[in-house]
Tab-separated table of C-alpha atoms in Angstrom:
chain	number	residue	atom	x	y	z
J	10	UNK	CA	-0.135	-0.050	-0.190
J	11	UNK	CA	1.560	3.425	-1.055
J	12	UNK	CA	1.308	5.859	1.996
J	13	UNK	CA	1.073	9.692	1.569
J	14	UNK	CA	4.261	11.626	2.588
J	15	UNK	CA	3.975	13.930	5.504
J	16	UNK	CA	6.488	16.574	6.921
J	17	UNK	CA	6.417	14.509	9.783
J	18	UNK	CA	7.479	11.277	7.851
J	19	UNK	CA	10.161	12.808	6.224
J	20	UNK	CA	11.477	14.368	9.337
J	21	UNK	CA	12.011	11.088	10.716
J	22	UNK	CA	13.172	9.693	7.402
J	23	UNK	CA	15.893	12.817	7.248
J	24	UNK	CA	17.138	12.009	10.515
J	25	UNK	CA	17.509	8.646	9.795
J	26	UNK	CA	19.425	9.353	6.651
J	27	UNK	CA	21.857	11.480	8.311
J	28	UNK	CA	22.484	8.564	11.078
J	29	UNK	CA	25.097	5.691	10.579
J	30	UNK	CA	23.750	3.660	13.362
J	31	UNK	CA	20.383	2.437	14.676
J	32	UNK	CA	18.267	4.742	16.954
J	33	UNK	CA	15.746	3.869	19.605
J	34	UNK	CA	12.686	5.818	20.368
J	35	UNK	CA	14.324	8.232	22.888
J	36	UNK	CA	17.163	8.952	20.740
J	37	UNK	CA	14.719	9.962	17.932
J	38	UNK	CA	12.597	11.884	20.109
J	39	UNK	CA	15.976	14.008	21.459
J	40	UNK	CA	17.371	14.493	17.862
J	41	UNK	CA	14.087	15.580	16.240
J	42	UNK	CA	13.680	19.494	16.748
J	43	UNK	CA	10.059	19.463	16.284
J	44	UNK	CA	7.769	18.298	19.048
J	45	UNK	CA	6.091	15.263	17.969
J	46	UNK	CA	3.995	12.794	19.648
J	47	UNK	CA	5.500	9.795	20.939
J	48	UNK	CA	2.592	7.349	19.531
J	49	UNK	CA	3.091	9.211	16.216
J	50	UNK	CA	6.640	8.662	16.079
J	51	UNK	CA	5.850	5.073	16.598
J	52	UNK	CA	3.595	4.481	14.160
J	53	UNK	CA	5.824	5.888	11.608
J	54	UNK	CA	8.673	4.057	12.617
J	55	UNK	CA	6.160	0.461	12.309
J	56	UNK	CA	4.480	1.702	8.813
J	57	UNK	CA	8.432	2.242	7.575
J	58	UNK	CA	9.160	-1.554	9.198
J	59	UNK	CA	6.206	-2.631	7.286
J	60	UNK	CA	6.980	-1.262	3.770
J	61	UNK	CA	10.243	-2.349	4.175
J	62	UNK	CA	12.509	0.971	4.617
J	63	UNK	CA	13.433	0.236	8.147
J	64	UNK	CA	13.885	-2.633	10.059
J	65	UNK	CA	13.472	-3.235	13.749
J	66	UNK	CA	16.196	-4.743	15.790
J	67	UNK	CA	15.633	-5.424	19.471
J	68	UNK	CA	19.128	-4.873	21.279
J	69	UNK	CA	20.415	-7.239	24.208
J	70	UNK	CA	19.413	-4.230	26.685
J	71	UNK	CA	15.669	-5.085	25.665
J	72	UNK	CA	15.500	-2.087	23.606
J	73	UNK	CA	13.765	-1.614	20.549
J	74	UNK	CA	16.114	0.127	18.004
J	75	UNK	CA	15.413	0.682	14.334
J	76	UNK	CA	17.562	1.126	11.418
J	77	UNK	CA	17.394	2.731	7.828
J	78	UNK	CA	17.980	0.400	5.155
J	79	UNK	CA	20.409	2.148	3.114
J	80	UNK	CA	23.789	-0.110	3.911
J	81	UNK	CA	22.301	-3.318	4.658
J	82	UNK	CA	19.983	-3.351	1.583
J	83	UNK	CA	19.028	-1.479	-1.385
J	84	UNK	CA	17.464	1.208	0.649
J	85	UNK	CA	14.181	0.705	-0.692
J	86	UNK	CA	13.313	-2.949	0.591
J	87	UNK	CA	14.464	-4.540	3.798
J	88	UNK	CA	15.209	-8.151	2.203
J	89	UNK	CA	17.690	-10.381	4.428
J	90	UNK	CA	18.623	-11.243	8.329
J	91	UNK	CA	21.763	-9.957	9.410
J	92	UNK	CA	23.921	-9.349	12.678
J	93	UNK	CA	23.887	-6.097	14.344
J	94	UNK	CA	26.587	-4.852	16.493
J	95	UNK	CA	25.991	-2.955	20.290
J	96	UNK	CA	28.669	-1.228	21.372
J	97	UNK	CA	28.892	-1.429	25.399
J	98	UNK	CA	31.077	2.162	25.283
J	99	UNK	CA	28.994	4.465	22.963
J	100	UNK	CA	25.858	2.514	22.890
J	101	UNK	CA	25.503	3.130	18.912
J	102	UNK	CA	23.930	-0.122	17.276
J	103	UNK	CA	25.126	-1.124	14.002
J	104	UNK	CA	23.961	-3.037	10.981
J	105	UNK	CA	26.869	-5.693	9.748
J	106	UNK	CA	26.338	-6.245	6.079
J	107	UNK	CA	27.139	-9.864	6.413
J	108	UNK	CA	23.545	-11.982	5.689
J	109	UNK	CA	23.063	-14.629	7.989
J	110	UNK	CA	23.155	-18.387	6.997
J	111	UNK	CA	21.052	-20.640	9.608
J	112	UNK	CA	20.327	-23.963	8.943
J	113	UNK	CA	17.330	-24.943	10.777
J	114	UNK	CA	16.179	-28.551	11.697
J	115	UNK	CA	13.714	-30.151	9.025
J	116	UNK	CA	10.141	-28.792	9.310
J	117	UNK	CA	11.323	-25.283	10.921
J	118	UNK	CA	10.979	-22.286	8.842
J	119	UNK	CA	12.174	-18.736	10.017
J	120	UNK	CA	10.261	-16.028	9.420
J	121	UNK	CA	12.790	-13.487	11.404
J	122	UNK	CA	16.124	-13.493	12.907
J	123	UNK	CA	17.454	-11.052	15.426
J	124	UNK	CA	21.347	-11.381	16.510
J	125	UNK	CA	23.103	-8.922	18.413
J	126	UNK	CA	26.631	-8.993	19.404
J	127	UNK	CA	28.212	-6.829	21.654
J	128	UNK	CA	31.581	-5.520	22.603
J	129	UNK	CA	33.685	-2.253	21.463
J	130	UNK	CA	33.126	-0.587	18.235
J	131	UNK	CA	36.438	0.303	16.561
J	132	UNK	CA	35.903	4.166	17.346
J	133	UNK	CA	35.738	3.116	20.971
J	134	UNK	CA	38.876	0.900	20.912
J	135	UNK	CA	41.134	3.995	20.106
């Protein structure tokens, strides 16, 4: 379903376009200059996920992070599962571009995969 673009949706998309890592709801609210209702932001994020423009990652901290499919996919449609890395120093959650290959036992079919590796990113190791 084609959705209408609004200034609010565009502001959220522009924010993600300028970020190199996934963002959680609190980070989004902090970085957006305009006052936006929390429910509106969450609805926009979920619509972007449904449309394949973004994907949601549940971090090892239990928080939902959202990432724009710009480096992991062809920017217009999320199409594969991949690992994510959360730095325990700077708290960035980054998409790792390697596609996951998982062999499930016979009779099982995978719908979704959430893999988060924690450690220290290259910037924090300097």
